[in-house]
Tab-separated table of C-alpha atoms and ligand atoms in Angstrom:
chain	number	residue	atom	x	y	z
Y	236	UNK	CA	12.123	-9.832	-21.730
Y	237	UNK	CA	12.845	-13.171	-22.301
Y	238	UNK	CA	10.212	-15.476	-23.585
Y	239	UNK	CA	11.036	-17.735	-21.788
Y	240	UNK	CA	8.872	-15.979	-18.585
Y	241	UNK	CA	5.754	-16.639	-20.316
Y	242	UNK	CA	5.309	-20.277	-18.310
Y	243	UNK	CA	4.015	-20.040	-15.066
Y	244	UNK	CA	4.181	-17.320	-13.480
Y	245	UNK	CA	4.791	-14.633	-16.357
Y	246	UNK	CA	3.923	-11.232	-14.616
Y	247	UNK	CA	5.135	-12.071	-11.247
Y	248	UNK	CA	8.899	-13.212	-12.469
Y	249	UNK	CA	10.366	-9.825	-13.100
Y	250	UNK	CA	8.963	-7.382	-10.886
Y	251	UNK	CA	11.753	-6.443	-9.080
Y	252	UNK	CA	13.919	-6.306	-12.166
Y	253	UNK	CA	11.401	-3.494	-13.267
Y	254	UNK	CA	10.869	-1.599	-9.808
Y	255	UNK	CA	14.510	-1.681	-10.404
Y	256	UNK	CA	14.222	-0.101	-14.022
Y	257	UNK	CA	11.918	1.684	-13.093
Y	258	UNK	CA	13.734	3.517	-10.090
Y	259	UNK	CA	17.250	4.255	-12.478
Y	260	UNK	CA	16.840	7.143	-13.200
Y	261	UNK	CA	16.343	8.640	-9.489
Y	262	UNK	CA	18.653	5.999	-8.259
Y	263	UNK	CA	20.674	8.581	-6.249
Y	264	UNK	CA	17.295	10.339	-5.114
Y	265	UNK	CA	19.638	13.573	-4.740
Y	266	UNK	CA	18.150	16.949	-5.114
Y	267	UNK	CA	19.869	19.180	-4.489
Y	268	UNK	CA	19.085	22.775	-3.057
Y	269	UNK	CA	19.912	24.620	-5.656
Y	270	UNK	CA	17.992	22.490	-8.134
Y	271	UNK	CA	15.460	24.318	-10.276
Y	272	UNK	CA	14.872	21.277	-12.099
Y	273	UNK	CA	17.571	19.055	-14.648
Y	274	UNK	CA	15.984	19.408	-17.722
Y	275	UNK	CA	17.532	17.088	-19.312
Y	276	UNK	CA	17.419	14.473	-16.368
Y	277	UNK	CA	13.207	15.272	-16.084
Y	278	UNK	CA	13.211	14.525	-20.015
Y	279	UNK	CA	14.694	11.600	-19.909
Y	280	UNK	CA	12.307	10.674	-16.450
Y	281	UNK	CA	9.646	11.043	-19.054
Y	282	UNK	CA	10.106	9.161	-21.147
Y	283	UNK	CA	10.671	6.473	-19.734
Y	284	UNK	CA	6.961	7.124	-18.104
Y	285	UNK	CA	6.029	8.350	-21.398
Y	286	UNK	CA	7.223	4.336	-22.541
Y	287	UNK	CA	4.988	2.974	-19.168
Y	288	UNK	CA	2.005	4.636	-20.016
Y	289	UNK	CA	2.537	3.583	-24.296
Y	290	UNK	CA	2.810	-0.269	-23.163
Y	291	UNK	CA	-0.237	0.574	-20.476
Y	292	UNK	CA	-2.911	2.013	-23.580
Y	293	UNK	CA	-1.288	-1.843	-25.451
Y	294	UNK	CA	-2.054	-3.640	-22.760
Y	295	UNK	CA	-5.675	-2.786	-22.123
Y	296	UNK	CA	-6.489	-2.494	-25.793
Y	297	UNK	CA	-5.064	-6.179	-26.618
Y	298	UNK	CA	-6.852	-7.665	-23.275
Y	299	UNK	CA	-10.520	-5.685	-24.153
Y	300	UNK	CA	-10.342	-7.862	-27.889
Y	301	UNK	CA	-8.885	-11.088	-26.643
Y	302	UNK	CA	-11.235	-11.055	-23.141
Y	303	UNK	CA	-13.367	-13.815	-24.105
Y	304	UNK	CA	-16.111	-16.111	-21.493
Y	305	UNK	CA	-18.927	-15.439	-19.418
Y	306	UNK	CA	-19.209	-11.833	-18.089
Y	307	UNK	CA	-16.011	-10.797	-19.668
Y	308	UNK	CA	-18.584	-7.749	-21.098
Y	309	UNK	CA	-18.553	-5.707	-18.275
Y	310	UNK	CA	-14.467	-6.282	-18.135
Y	311	UNK	CA	-14.303	-5.496	-21.691
Y	312	UNK	CA	-15.410	-1.821	-21.212
Y	313	UNK	CA	-13.599	-1.999	-18.418
Y	314	UNK	CA	-10.314	-2.177	-20.028
Y	315	UNK	CA	-11.223	-0.429	-23.514
Y	316	UNK	CA	-12.360	2.917	-20.649
Y	317	UNK	CA	-8.481	2.082	-18.964
Y	318	UNK	CA	-6.997	1.814	-23.051
Y	319	UNK	CA	-8.809	5.323	-23.411
Y	320	UNK	CA	-7.385	7.167	-20.239
Y	321	UNK	CA	-3.759	5.507	-20.341
Y	322	UNK	CA	-3.759	7.295	-24.189
Y	323	UNK	CA	-4.689	10.545	-22.380
Y	324	UNK	CA	-1.738	10.428	-20.319
Y	325	UNK	CA	0.156	9.730	-23.391
Y	326	UNK	CA	-0.577	12.512	-24.498
Y	327	UNK	CA	0.403	14.811	-21.628
Y	328	UNK	CA	3.415	13.354	-20.981
Y	329	UNK	CA	4.763	13.992	-24.403
Y	330	UNK	CA	3.298	17.779	-24.650
Y	331	UNK	CA	5.375	17.985	-21.469
Y	332	UNK	CA	8.351	16.454	-22.636
Y	333	UNK	CA	8.044	18.630	-25.370
Y	334	UNK	CA	7.398	22.047	-23.331
Y	335	UNK	CA	10.426	20.764	-21.775
Y	336	UNK	CA	12.477	21.161	-25.183
Y	337	UNK	CA	13.009	17.657	-25.809
Y	338	UNK	CA	11.702	15.298	-28.250
Y	339	UNK	CA	8.364	13.025	-27.415
Y	340	UNK	CA	10.287	8.554	-27.664
Y	341	UNK	CA	7.684	6.992	-29.579
Y	342	UNK	CA	10.221	4.821	-31.380
Y	343	UNK	CA	8.661	1.388	-30.917
Y	344	UNK	CA	11.995	-0.206	-31.014
Y	345	UNK	CA	13.402	-0.787	-27.460
Y	346	UNK	CA	9.610	0.791	-26.288
Y	347	UNK	CA	9.051	-2.652	-23.259
Y	348	UNK	CA	12.898	-1.598	-21.945
Y	349	UNK	CA	12.241	2.177	-21.748
Y	350	UNK	CA	9.065	1.190	-19.765
Y	351	UNK	CA	8.377	0.432	-16.660
Y	352	UNK	CA	5.412	-2.310	-17.184
Y	353	UNK	CA	5.427	-4.892	-18.891
Y	354	UNK	CA	2.912	-5.604	-21.717
Y	355	UNK	CA	1.582	-9.074	-20.641
Y	356	UNK	CA	0.918	-12.108	-21.344
Y	357	UNK	CA	-2.357	-13.371	-20.124
Y	358	UNK	CA	-5.029	-16.552	-21.786
Y	359	UNK	CA	-7.613	-15.768	-19.703
Y	360	UNK	CA	-9.382	-12.895	-17.938
Y	361	UNK	CA	-9.054	-13.189	-14.031
Y	362	UNK	CA	-4.947	-13.103	-15.890
Y	363	UNK	CA	-5.792	-10.368	-17.924
Y	364	UNK	CA	-7.071	-8.356	-14.627
Y	365	UNK	CA	-3.999	-9.579	-12.324
Y	366	UNK	CA	-1.343	-8.344	-14.449
Y	367	UNK	CA	-3.115	-4.938	-14.783
Y	368	UNK	CA	-3.516	-4.566	-11.193
Y	369	UNK	CA	0.617	-5.487	-10.813
Y	370	UNK	CA	1.287	-3.040	-13.780
Y	371	UNK	CA	-1.495	-0.484	-12.022
Y	372	UNK	CA	0.410	-1.366	-8.406
Y	373	UNK	CA	4.324	-0.926	-10.186
Y	374	UNK	CA	3.007	2.493	-11.677
Y	375	UNK	CA	1.433	3.893	-8.339
Y	376	UNK	CA	4.708	3.294	-7.165
Y	377	UNK	CA	7.038	4.737	-9.635
Y	378	UNK	CA	4.822	7.609	-9.844
Y	379	UNK	CA	4.532	8.714	-5.908
Y	380	UNK	CA	8.847	7.729	-6.392
Y	381	UNK	CA	8.943	10.002	-8.717
Y	382	UNK	CA	6.282	13.092	-7.324
Y	383	UNK	CA	8.630	13.801	-4.891
Y	384	UNK	CA	11.330	13.774	-6.624
Y	385	UNK	CA	10.001	16.678	-8.651
Y	386	UNK	CA	8.758	17.903	-4.829
Y	387	UNK	CA	8.258	21.860	-5.386
Y	388	UNK	CA	12.013	22.485	-7.921
Y	389	UNK	CA	8.992	21.477	-11.105
Y	390	UNK	CA	6.106	22.007	-9.926
Y	391	UNK	CA	4.082	21.792	-13.108
Y	392	UNK	CA	6.197	17.934	-13.593
Y	393	UNK	CA	5.032	17.210	-10.749
Y	394	UNK	CA	1.278	18.362	-11.119
Y	395	UNK	CA	0.498	17.201	-13.957
Y	396	UNK	CA	1.943	13.514	-11.876
Y	397	UNK	CA	-0.102	13.972	-9.122
Y	398	UNK	CA	-2.838	14.102	-12.289
Y	399	UNK	CA	-2.134	11.302	-13.587
Y	400	UNK	CA	-1.189	9.429	-10.181
Y	401	UNK	CA	-4.575	9.579	-8.759
Y	402	UNK	CA	-5.959	8.333	-11.616
Y	403	UNK	CA	-3.868	5.187	-11.517
Y	404	UNK	CA	-4.739	4.829	-8.065
Y	405	UNK	CA	-8.704	4.852	-9.272
Y	406	UNK	CA	-7.717	2.304	-11.939
Y	407	UNK	CA	-5.833	-0.538	-9.736
Y	408	UNK	CA	-9.120	-0.225	-7.167
Y	409	UNK	CA	-11.125	-1.225	-10.466
Y	410	UNK	CA	-9.262	-3.940	-11.223
Y	411	UNK	CA	-9.571	-4.783	-7.448
Y	412	UNK	CA	-12.826	-4.656	-7.048
Y	413	UNK	CA	-13.269	-7.187	-10.776
Y	414	UNK	CA	-10.463	-9.458	-9.551
Y	415	UNK	CA	-12.488	-10.174	-6.165
Y	416	UNK	CA	-16.022	-9.900	-8.319
Y	417	UNK	CA	-14.517	-12.504	-10.376
Y	418	UNK	CA	-12.104	-14.988	-7.780
Y	419	UNK	CA	-13.822	-14.402	-4.213
Y	420	UNK	CA	-11.116	-12.421	-2.480
Y	421	UNK	CA	-8.354	-10.165	-3.872
Y	422	UNK	CA	-5.200	-11.193	-4.909
Y	423	UNK	CA	-2.504	-9.743	-3.251
Y	424	UNK	CA	-1.452	-8.792	0.967
Y	425	UNK	CA	-2.101	-4.820	0.987
X	181	FE2	FE1	-1.461	6.544	-17.162
X	182	FE2	FE1	-3.208	3.019	-15.434
């Protein structure tokens, strides 16, 4: 991600790219009838989910510290709680990669490239909330696709992703509510 994107519309600029990146692992999307879980492909996909979750932890942690201004205390607490829940997702996904015989990729080099969500560049409370809402929506969209992809071929991974998805939906809802509370309106049409 080049740093020039941190100007007027920093976070929205690359949503399309991010989505394409998020989809690349399931690009052909073909789950054949004989598919019983292509373990290597599943591990690759989960490495990208792992990176996404790590970036989410970092972004919420940074926001929890950086949030300032009037009525920021409740927002800080919310960011902290989300950071904790994202960290639980990191553990779950890493455990699953390990179960499948892979080695969870925690290498900070290339982390942002592996992730489907961005670290963020927000400089005020409302921008932070917006960034989180966008990141959650990207994660939700991506995870829904993955759940469909895993289908009945890998119910273990699918069930884990369904659990994570539910939490991401709560996160998006929390960010939406905070945005309405702080700006009086939602950011994006449904
Ligand atoms: Fe998460
Ligand atoms: Fe989340």
